[in-house]
Amino acid sequence: MKKLILQMQMSVDGFVGADEYHRWELWEWGDDSAWDDELKQGFNAVFETIDTILLSRKMAEEGYLTHWGNAAKKYPKDRFYAFAQHIVEARKVVASDRLDTSRWERTRVVSGDLPREVEALKQSEGGDIAVFGGAGFASALIAAGLVDEFQLFVNPAVLGGGRRIFDQGGFARLKLLGSKAYASGMVVSRYAPAR
């Protein structure tokens, strides 16, 4: 069975977004990245196990698919941007009760019962399923108990306030799958629910 892997950048104090603008992420998805080479390689390795990407309507409409499609075209030979080509080639599923059809290539829209739709994706053949936030969508998946693995990219910053992803789900125990510190200051910790 496929795993649903939630990948999020967060601050040391557990926020995935700031209330005010601060440049707190080592890489804000533009051309300027403070990620070190080992971190870039590890990030790309995740995409080798992924064949499906689950997105919220908001994330899709705010340009996630267009952005990474453009990056794949702009950097076709850059090994760091290999993940962008994986995003282009992967099946995409947008969860939305507002959209009837997809306007994005290799993308379908599902609506209705989110747990039922995610469980159907998990039962399908192929690689794992990746989810990349936003905060509200990630919170809903966590609260419904649908996440099989958390990949938390902890940036060396303290925000003091902002958006969180674990507020709706209540108490839960997690099992550490692995943690690695990188030269850039990022710590990537992987957890699974302790079931």
Tab-separated table of C-alpha atoms in Angstrom:
chain	number	residue	atom	x	y	z
A	1	MET	CA	0.000	0.000	0.000
A	2	LYS	CA	1.191	3.509	-0.816
A	3	LYS	CA	2.202	5.935	1.919
A	4	LEU	CA	0.944	9.500	2.168
A	5	ILE	CA	4.030	11.615	2.894
A	6	LEU	CA	3.507	15.147	4.173
A	7	GLN	CA	6.524	17.353	3.589
A	8	MET	CA	6.619	20.773	5.237
A	9	GLN	CA	9.163	23.484	5.922
A	10	MET	CA	8.850	24.806	9.457
A	11	SER	CA	10.585	26.968	12.010
A	12	VAL	CA	12.352	25.647	15.093
A	13	ASP	CA	9.315	26.699	17.179
A	14	GLY	CA	6.919	24.674	14.994
A	15	PHE	CA	5.373	27.251	12.660
A	16	VAL	CA	4.912	26.598	8.933
A	17	GLY	CA	4.079	30.205	8.118
A	18	ALA	CA	4.698	33.584	9.734
A	19	ASP	CA	2.043	36.147	10.692
A	20	GLU	CA	4.298	38.898	9.331
A	21	TYR	CA	6.762	38.755	6.467
A	22	HIS	CA	10.144	37.410	7.528
A	23	ARG	CA	12.702	35.767	5.282
A	24	TRP	CA	12.959	32.665	7.462
A	25	GLU	CA	13.177	29.746	5.009
A	26	LEU	CA	16.604	28.828	3.652
A	27	TRP	CA	14.939	28.423	0.282
A	28	GLU	CA	11.738	30.233	-0.621
A	29	TRP	CA	11.366	28.396	-3.960
A	30	GLY	CA	13.021	31.070	-6.089
A	31	ASP	CA	16.414	30.970	-7.778
A	32	ASP	CA	18.249	31.889	-4.558
A	33	SER	CA	18.763	28.835	-2.333
A	34	ALA	CA	20.889	28.510	0.815
A	35	TRP	CA	20.449	24.711	0.802
A	36	ASP	CA	23.728	22.795	0.774
A	37	ASP	CA	24.439	20.115	-1.848
A	38	GLU	CA	23.771	17.169	0.488
A	39	LEU	CA	20.360	18.571	1.435
A	40	LYS	CA	19.505	19.098	-2.251
A	41	GLN	CA	20.442	15.477	-2.998
A	42	GLY	CA	18.316	14.178	-0.105
A	43	PHE	CA	15.342	16.265	-1.227
A	44	ASN	CA	15.592	14.861	-4.755
A	45	ALA	CA	15.862	11.289	-3.431
A	46	VAL	CA	12.353	11.582	-1.962
A	47	PHE	CA	10.919	12.209	-5.429
A	48	GLU	CA	12.330	8.945	-6.727
A	49	THR	CA	9.754	7.092	-4.573
A	50	ILE	CA	6.804	9.375	-5.460
A	51	ASP	CA	4.416	8.893	-8.374
A	52	THR	CA	1.443	10.936	-7.131
A	53	ILE	CA	1.165	14.451	-5.685
A	54	LEU	CA	-1.892	15.477	-3.666
A	55	LEU	CA	-2.632	19.206	-3.584
A	56	SER	CA	-5.293	21.473	-2.197
A	57	ARG	CA	-7.264	23.586	-4.660
A	58	LYS	CA	-5.667	26.686	-3.188
A	59	MET	CA	-2.113	25.393	-3.728
A	60	ALA	CA	-2.898	24.401	-7.312
A	61	GLU	CA	-4.588	27.721	-8.096
A	62	GLU	CA	-1.755	29.711	-6.501
A	63	GLY	CA	0.596	28.291	-9.122
A	64	TYR	CA	2.400	25.288	-7.617
A	65	LEU	CA	2.160	23.219	-10.812
A	66	THR	CA	2.982	26.107	-13.135
A	67	HIS	CA	5.949	27.179	-10.987
A	68	TRP	CA	7.630	23.768	-10.955
A	69	GLY	CA	6.767	23.114	-14.592
A	70	ASN	CA	8.569	26.355	-15.480
A	71	ALA	CA	11.533	25.391	-13.255
A	72	ALA	CA	11.822	22.037	-15.060
A	73	LYS	CA	12.007	23.904	-18.394
A	74	LYS	CA	14.405	26.565	-17.094
A	75	TYR	CA	16.859	24.100	-15.494
A	76	PRO	CA	16.620	20.898	-17.567
A	77	LYS	CA	20.222	19.819	-16.885
A	78	ASP	CA	20.594	21.056	-13.280
A	79	ARG	CA	20.634	17.978	-11.014
A	80	PHE	CA	19.136	19.962	-8.138
A	81	TYR	CA	15.991	20.659	-10.169
A	82	ALA	CA	15.476	16.999	-11.121
A	83	PHE	CA	12.570	16.995	-8.638
A	84	ALA	CA	10.798	19.609	-10.782
A	85	GLN	CA	10.726	17.181	-13.706
A	86	HIS	CA	9.347	14.507	-11.340
A	87	ILE	CA	6.556	16.929	-10.387
A	88	VAL	CA	5.739	17.443	-14.076
A	89	GLU	CA	5.670	13.691	-14.750
A	90	ALA	CA	3.804	12.613	-11.586
A	91	ARG	CA	0.068	12.130	-11.412
A	92	LYS	CA	-1.484	15.079	-9.606
A	93	VAL	CA	-4.697	14.996	-7.618
A	94	VAL	CA	-6.370	18.212	-6.485
A	95	ALA	CA	-8.844	17.912	-3.620
A	96	SER	CA	-11.662	20.420	-4.058
A	97	ASP	CA	-15.397	20.752	-3.666
A	98	ARG	CA	-15.297	23.966	-5.751
A	99	LEU	CA	-13.683	22.677	-8.947
A	100	ASP	CA	-15.461	20.324	-11.335
A	101	THR	CA	-12.620	19.714	-13.780
A	102	SER	CA	-8.872	20.146	-13.908
A	103	ARG	CA	-7.175	22.772	-16.025
A	104	TRP	CA	-3.734	21.300	-15.295
A	105	GLU	CA	-1.972	18.586	-17.271
A	106	ARG	CA	-1.821	15.075	-15.706
A	107	THR	CA	-4.133	16.293	-12.968
A	108	ARG	CA	-7.560	15.205	-11.837
A	109	VAL	CA	-9.929	16.748	-9.308
A	110	VAL	CA	-11.508	14.744	-6.503
A	111	SER	CA	-14.216	16.027	-4.214
A	112	GLY	CA	-16.379	14.899	-1.383
A	113	ASP	CA	-15.086	12.658	1.362
A	114	LEU	CA	-11.343	13.434	1.723
A	115	PRO	CA	-10.537	10.324	3.813
A	116	ARG	CA	-12.261	8.081	1.248
A	117	GLU	CA	-10.410	9.721	-1.651
A	118	VAL	CA	-7.019	9.474	0.096
A	119	GLU	CA	-7.590	5.828	1.028
A	120	ALA	CA	-8.448	5.065	-2.616
A	121	LEU	CA	-5.182	6.724	-3.699
A	122	LYS	CA	-3.260	4.670	-1.139
A	123	GLN	CA	-4.777	1.448	-2.523
A	124	SER	CA	-3.709	2.202	-6.104
A	125	GLU	CA	-0.566	0.755	-7.696
A	126	GLY	CA	2.768	2.546	-7.880
A	127	GLY	CA	4.945	4.772	-5.724
A	128	ASP	CA	4.057	6.859	-2.712
A	129	ILE	CA	1.941	10.030	-2.521
A	130	ALA	CA	3.485	13.390	-1.592
A	131	VAL	CA	1.661	16.338	-0.026
A	132	PHE	CA	3.276	19.764	0.271
A	133	GLY	CA	0.874	21.865	2.369
A	134	GLY	CA	-0.578	24.596	2.749
A	135	ALA	CA	-1.208	24.748	6.410
A	136	GLY	CA	-5.000	24.296	6.366
A	137	PHE	CA	-4.936	21.307	4.022
A	138	ALA	CA	-2.076	19.680	5.945
A	139	SER	CA	-3.977	20.209	9.219
A	140	ALA	CA	-7.087	18.541	7.799
A	141	LEU	CA	-5.086	15.507	6.610
A	142	ILE	CA	-3.389	15.200	10.016
A	143	ALA	CA	-6.671	15.563	11.922
A	144	ALA	CA	-8.217	12.810	9.774
A	145	GLY	CA	-5.289	10.481	10.550
A	146	LEU	CA	-4.336	10.156	6.866
A	147	VAL	CA	-0.608	10.984	7.038
A	148	ASP	CA	1.727	7.975	7.085
A	149	GLU	CA	4.994	9.900	7.205
A	150	PHE	CA	5.926	13.438	8.203
A	151	GLN	CA	9.034	14.954	6.622
A	152	LEU	CA	9.704	18.150	8.532
A	153	PHE	CA	12.327	20.498	7.103
A	154	VAL	CA	13.206	22.569	10.166
A	155	ASN	CA	14.782	25.897	9.212
A	156	PRO	CA	17.202	27.614	11.621
A	157	ALA	CA	14.711	30.348	12.561
A	158	VAL	CA	12.278	31.146	15.374
A	159	LEU	CA	9.094	32.933	14.296
A	160	GLY	CA	7.386	33.433	17.659
A	161	GLY	CA	3.953	33.057	16.080
A	162	GLY	CA	2.227	32.038	12.878
A	163	ARG	CA	0.432	29.096	11.293
A	164	ARG	CA	0.769	25.564	12.632
A	165	ILE	CA	-0.299	22.199	11.214
A	166	PHE	CA	-0.829	20.115	14.357
A	167	ASP	CA	-3.521	22.191	16.104
A	168	GLN	CA	-6.609	20.237	14.917
A	169	GLY	CA	-5.528	16.646	15.479
A	170	GLY	CA	-5.205	16.545	19.252
A	171	PHE	CA	-2.671	14.398	21.072
A	172	ALA	CA	-0.693	11.855	19.059
A	173	ARG	CA	2.516	9.915	19.532
A	174	LEU	CA	5.021	9.772	16.698
A	175	LYS	CA	7.855	7.358	15.980
A	176	LEU	CA	11.138	8.844	14.747
A	177	LEU	CA	12.169	7.308	11.412
A	178	GLY	CA	15.320	9.394	11.053
A	179	SER	CA	16.797	12.828	11.520
A	180	LYS	CA	19.693	14.536	9.784
A	181	ALA	CA	21.345	17.901	10.280
A	182	TYR	CA	22.827	19.632	7.240
A	183	ALA	CA	25.661	22.143	6.810
A	184	SER	CA	23.172	24.874	5.818
A	185	GLY	CA	21.542	24.669	9.263
A	186	MET	CA	18.484	22.695	8.132
A	187	VAL	CA	17.420	19.643	10.122
A	188	VAL	CA	15.175	17.138	8.350
A	189	SER	CA	13.254	14.877	10.698
A	190	ARG	CA	11.037	12.041	9.530
A	191	TYR	CA	8.238	10.645	11.718
A	192	ALA	CA	5.449	8.110	11.410
A	193	PRO	CA	2.360	7.806	13.604
A	194	ALA	CA	3.068	5.372	16.452
A	195	ARG	CA	0.129	3.042	15.818
